[in-house]
Amino acid sequence: GAVVSQHPSWVICKSGTSVKIECRSLDFQATTMFWYRQFPKQSLMLMATSNEGSKATYEQGVEKDKFLINHASLTLSTLTVTSAHPEDSSFYICSPGQTYEQYFGPGTRLTVT
Amino acid sequence: QKEVEQDPGPLSVPEGAIVSLNCTYSNSAFQYFMWYRQYSRKGPELLMYTYSSGNKEDGRFTAQVDKSSKYISLFIRDSQPSDSATYLCAMRENNNDMRFGAGTRLTVKP
């Protein structure tokens, strides 16, 4: 299966600051990257879909100016949570959309205090 | 009605039991069906992948897809405490977005 890494695995930040989450596909080139958010005891919710070299497509209700996605290369995509608030505390997971079966990164736990 | 329905449980079974997990769906265009296992605070791990209808077996795991009934199942034989996790069903049409079930929390007691 595909190997996907995320960094950091856990981050705590203060309200109002910005946090960048990196997602790397280690063994293949990902032209598409899905970003998901998962609240405790809930399923994954798709936030946005990014394609290498172009702007991301955001799901309804997801603020594009708050969740900045950059997919500058085929192996790296980043999600920046700007002006984070406690309600942004969640588990963020990336997934390269390369194959039908879809693999996921290990996730990044964000806690905003 | 949700596009994918999955009983969130929790489900608790004794070690060695056969576990049956299932999902129903409403979109007849779904063709790709997956089961993921997710441990607490970890990303989902792909367990089984099935295209269209039929059965697929991998070790202690068997996935079944019945497109006529819009029903998919995952069976775990000889369940182990290490199988304790949340199991997510997921499905998609071609290259479209994947749709997830709510996830079923499973506990296998020693």
Tab-separated table of C-alpha atoms in Angstrom:
chain	number	residue	atom	x	y	z
A	1	GLY	CA	0.000	0.000	0.000
A	2	ALA	CA	0.872	3.646	-0.275
A	3	VAL	CA	3.080	5.233	2.364
A	4	VAL	CA	1.881	8.595	3.616
A	5	SER	CA	3.396	10.689	6.374
A	6	GLN	CA	2.122	13.715	8.252
A	7	HIS	CA	3.955	16.211	10.379
A	8	PRO	CA	3.476	17.104	13.139
A	9	SER	CA	1.544	14.231	14.651
A	10	TRP	CA	0.282	16.443	17.463
A	11	VAL	CA	0.362	20.185	17.909
A	12	ILE	CA	-0.936	22.507	20.607
A	13	CYS	CA	-1.285	26.155	19.764
A	14	LYS	CA	-2.803	29.258	21.241
A	15	SER	CA	-5.977	30.790	19.916
A	16	GLY	CA	-5.285	33.251	17.127
A	17	THR	CA	-2.098	31.648	15.882
A	18	SER	CA	-1.605	29.697	12.654
A	19	VAL	CA	-0.549	26.095	12.288
A	20	LYS	CA	0.850	24.316	9.242
A	21	ILE	CA	0.372	20.587	8.707
A	22	GLU	CA	2.481	18.756	6.150
A	23	CYS	CA	1.459	15.660	4.251
A	24	ARG	CA	3.951	13.686	2.206
A	25	SER	CA	3.397	10.733	-0.106
A	26	LEU	CA	6.622	8.792	0.224
A	27	ASP	CA	6.446	6.157	-2.471
A	28	PHE	CA	4.357	7.611	-5.281
A	29	GLN	CA	3.365	10.869	-6.882
A	30	ALA	CA	0.036	12.262	-5.730
A	31	THR	CA	-1.641	14.500	-8.273
A	32	THR	CA	-4.669	14.800	-6.003
A	33	MET	CA	-4.774	15.165	-2.239
A	34	PHE	CA	-7.841	14.948	-0.027
A	35	TRP	CA	-7.894	16.636	3.372
A	36	TYR	CA	-10.267	15.342	6.030
A	37	ARG	CA	-11.217	16.425	9.516
A	38	GLN	CA	-12.424	14.067	12.192
A	39	PHE	CA	-14.015	15.067	15.498
A	40	PRO	CA	-14.008	12.628	18.438
A	41	LYS	CA	-16.170	9.582	17.870
A	42	GLN	CA	-17.250	10.823	14.467
A	43	SER	CA	-16.422	9.741	10.955
A	44	LEU	CA	-14.173	11.526	8.506
A	45	MET	CA	-15.453	14.709	6.913
A	46	LEU	CA	-13.960	15.832	3.630
A	47	MET	CA	-12.720	19.408	3.849
A	48	ALA	CA	-11.123	19.988	0.482
A	49	THR	CA	-9.578	18.429	-2.571
A	50	SER	CA	-6.372	19.785	-4.026
A	51	ASN	CA	-4.709	19.088	-7.318
A	52	GLU	CA	-1.017	19.667	-7.849
A	53	GLY	CA	-0.383	23.118	-9.190
A	54	SER	CA	-3.935	24.416	-8.946
A	55	LYS	CA	-6.307	25.846	-6.357
A	56	ALA	CA	-8.054	23.541	-3.938
A	57	THR	CA	-11.772	22.827	-4.074
A	58	TYR	CA	-13.450	23.241	-0.701
A	59	GLU	CA	-16.535	21.456	0.589
A	60	GLN	CA	-19.563	23.467	1.528
A	61	GLY	CA	-19.154	25.084	4.914
A	62	VAL	CA	-15.352	24.967	4.923
A	63	GLU	CA	-13.766	28.418	4.887
A	64	LYS	CA	-11.106	28.554	2.210
A	65	ASP	CA	-9.456	31.613	3.767
A	66	LYS	CA	-9.151	29.867	7.079
A	67	PHE	CA	-7.900	26.509	5.842
A	68	LEU	CA	-5.193	27.241	3.308
A	69	ILE	CA	-4.110	24.315	1.182
A	70	ASN	CA	-0.978	24.263	-0.904
A	71	HIS	CA	-0.176	21.367	-3.229
A	72	ALA	CA	2.973	22.635	-4.843
A	73	SER	CA	4.533	19.287	-5.654
A	74	LEU	CA	3.474	15.720	-6.334
A	75	THR	CA	4.819	14.535	-2.994
A	76	LEU	CA	3.910	17.363	-0.631
A	77	SER	CA	0.678	19.056	0.334
A	78	THR	CA	0.196	21.424	3.267
A	79	LEU	CA	-2.825	22.553	5.232
A	80	THR	CA	-2.502	25.786	7.213
A	81	VAL	CA	-5.101	26.568	9.828
A	82	THR	CA	-5.051	30.345	10.144
A	83	SER	CA	-6.161	32.269	13.216
A	84	ALA	CA	-7.002	29.019	14.951
A	85	HIS	CA	-9.809	28.865	17.490
A	86	PRO	CA	-10.690	26.171	20.025
A	87	GLU	CA	-13.463	24.889	17.744
A	88	ASP	CA	-10.766	24.056	15.161
A	89	SER	CA	-9.377	21.460	17.550
A	90	SER	CA	-9.710	18.216	15.657
A	91	PHE	CA	-7.874	15.370	13.964
A	92	TYR	CA	-6.723	16.290	10.459
A	93	ILE	CA	-5.949	13.523	7.981
A	94	CYS	CA	-4.627	13.711	4.449
A	95	SER	CA	-5.185	11.129	1.742
A	96	PRO	CA	-3.539	10.983	-1.675
A	97	GLY	CA	-6.226	10.331	-4.257
A	98	GLN	CA	-4.055	8.182	-6.446
A	99	THR	CA	-5.769	4.836	-6.331
A	100	TYR	CA	-9.334	3.647	-6.047
A	101	GLU	CA	-8.752	2.047	-2.674
A	102	GLN	CA	-7.362	5.265	-1.130
A	103	TYR	CA	-4.819	5.356	1.637
A	104	PHE	CA	-4.593	7.776	4.539
A	105	GLY	CA	-1.899	9.539	6.477
A	106	PRO	CA	-1.459	8.891	10.209
A	107	GLY	CA	-3.246	12.124	11.084
A	108	THR	CA	-2.382	15.305	12.988
A	109	ARG	CA	-4.079	16.108	16.245
A	110	LEU	CA	-4.585	19.851	16.665
A	111	THR	CA	-5.449	21.289	20.031
A	112	VAL	CA	-6.160	25.008	20.213
A	113	THR	CA	-6.113	26.494	23.708
B	1	GLN	CA	-31.485	9.387	4.770
B	2	LYS	CA	-27.702	9.241	4.864
B	3	GLU	CA	-25.926	7.989	1.792
B	4	VAL	CA	-24.085	5.372	3.868
B	5	GLU	CA	-25.542	3.905	7.045
B	6	GLN	CA	-23.418	2.129	9.625
B	7	ASP	CA	-24.341	1.237	13.179
B	8	PRO	CA	-21.836	3.038	15.431
B	9	GLY	CA	-22.120	0.399	18.142
B	10	PRO	CA	-20.318	0.009	20.452
B	11	LEU	CA	-19.940	-3.700	19.824
B	12	SER	CA	-18.290	-5.901	22.429
B	13	VAL	CA	-17.413	-9.556	21.838
B	14	PRO	CA	-15.302	-12.184	23.611
B	15	GLU	CA	-11.967	-13.207	22.174
B	16	GLY	CA	-12.338	-15.867	19.475
B	17	ALA	CA	-15.820	-14.782	18.422
B	18	ILE	CA	-16.833	-14.128	14.835
B	19	VAL	CA	-17.548	-10.451	14.311
B	20	SER	CA	-19.984	-9.229	11.704
B	21	LEU	CA	-19.937	-5.579	10.666
B	22	ASN	CA	-22.104	-4.127	7.963
B	23	CYS	CA	-23.185	-1.044	6.067
B	24	THR	CA	-26.071	-0.181	3.823
B	25	TYR	CA	-26.076	2.476	1.158
B	26	SER	CA	-28.480	4.238	-1.150
B	27	ASN	CA	-26.382	5.181	-4.184
B	28	SER	CA	-26.515	2.356	-6.720
B	29	ALA	CA	-23.617	3.925	-8.622
B	30	PHE	CA	-21.075	2.991	-5.955
B	31	GLN	CA	-18.633	0.493	-7.391
B	32	TYR	CA	-15.646	0.495	-5.037
B	33	PHE	CA	-16.071	-0.672	-1.484
B	34	MET	CA	-13.524	-0.460	1.285
B	35	TRP	CA	-13.203	-1.339	4.923
B	36	TYR	CA	-10.812	0.602	7.116
B	37	ARG	CA	-9.630	-0.048	10.651
B	38	GLN	CA	-8.840	2.963	12.783
B	39	TYR	CA	-7.135	2.778	16.128
B	40	SER	CA	-7.572	5.641	18.554
B	41	ARG	CA	-5.713	8.759	17.432
B	42	LYS	CA	-4.414	7.100	14.277
B	43	GLY	CA	-5.245	7.431	10.599
B	44	PRO	CA	-7.506	4.832	8.952
B	45	GLU	CA	-5.748	1.706	7.749
B	46	LEU	CA	-7.077	-0.059	4.653
B	47	LEU	CA	-8.200	-3.597	5.459
B	48	MET	CA	-10.183	-4.751	2.459
B	49	TYR	CA	-10.964	-3.415	-0.986
B	50	THR	CA	-13.632	-4.858	-3.256
B	51	TYR	CA	-14.771	-3.853	-6.694
B	52	SER	CA	-18.452	-4.461	-7.490
B	53	SER	CA	-20.229	-7.470	-5.981
B	54	GLY	CA	-18.704	-10.574	-4.520
B	55	ASN	CA	-16.597	-11.887	-1.691
B	56	LYS	CA	-12.989	-11.310	-0.819
B	57	GLU	CA	-10.985	-13.072	1.841
B	58	ASP	CA	-7.718	-12.076	3.460
B	59	GLY	CA	-6.606	-14.097	6.434
B	60	ARG	CA	-9.194	-13.745	9.188
B	61	PHE	CA	-11.087	-11.058	7.282
B	62	THR	CA	-13.826	-11.570	4.692
B	63	ALA	CA	-15.561	-8.759	2.852
B	64	GLN	CA	-18.863	-9.249	1.087
B	65	VAL	CA	-20.647	-6.910	-1.279
B	66	ASP	CA	-24.256	-7.406	-2.362
B	67	LYS	CA	-25.042	-4.631	-4.796
B	68	SER	CA	-28.582	-5.862	-5.397
B	69	SER	CA	-29.350	-5.252	-1.722
B	70	LYS	CA	-26.955	-2.295	-1.370
B	71	TYR	CA	-25.360	-4.055	1.577
B	72	ILE	CA	-21.754	-4.727	2.463
B	73	SER	CA	-20.265	-6.762	5.283
B	74	LEU	CA	-16.970	-7.421	6.980
B	75	PHE	CA	-16.462	-10.632	8.932
B	76	ILE	CA	-13.635	-11.130	11.379
B	77	ARG	CA	-12.949	-14.717	12.403
B	78	ASP	CA	-11.184	-15.722	15.601
B	79	SER	CA	-11.285	-12.146	16.836
B	80	GLN	CA	-8.382	-10.922	18.955
B	81	PRO	CA	-8.074	-8.095	21.483
B	82	SER	CA	-5.796	-6.368	18.967
B	83	ASP	CA	-8.802	-6.145	16.640
B	84	SER	CA	-10.360	-3.646	19.049
B	85	ALA	CA	-10.737	-0.490	16.966
B	86	THR	CA	-13.247	1.499	14.978
B	87	TYR	CA	-14.161	-0.021	11.623
B	88	LEU	CA	-15.209	2.318	8.840
B	89	CYS	CA	-16.905	1.278	5.653
B	90	ALA	CA	-16.321	3.493	2.636
B	91	MET	CA	-17.440	3.499	-0.948
B	92	ARG	CA	-17.169	5.532	-4.096
B	93	GLU	CA	-18.099	5.859	-7.736
B	94	ASN	CA	-15.092	5.885	-10.075
B	95	ASN	CA	-12.891	8.836	-9.104
B	96	ASN	CA	-15.522	10.681	-7.136
B	97	ASP	CA	-15.307	11.528	-3.458
B	98	MET	CA	-15.395	8.671	-1.056
B	99	ARG	CA	-18.374	8.325	1.248
B	100	PHE	CA	-17.836	6.970	4.741
B	101	GLY	CA	-20.016	5.227	7.241
B	102	ALA	CA	-20.099	6.529	10.792
B	103	GLY	CA	-17.752	3.769	11.966
B	104	THR	CA	-18.450	0.914	14.378
B	105	ARG	CA	-16.476	0.760	17.608
B	106	LEU	CA	-15.458	-2.802	18.340
B	107	THR	CA	-14.025	-4.145	21.589
B	108	VAL	CA	-12.724	-7.715	21.778
B	109	LYS	CA	-12.409	-8.794	25.395
B	110	PRO	CA	-9.733	-11.297	26.446
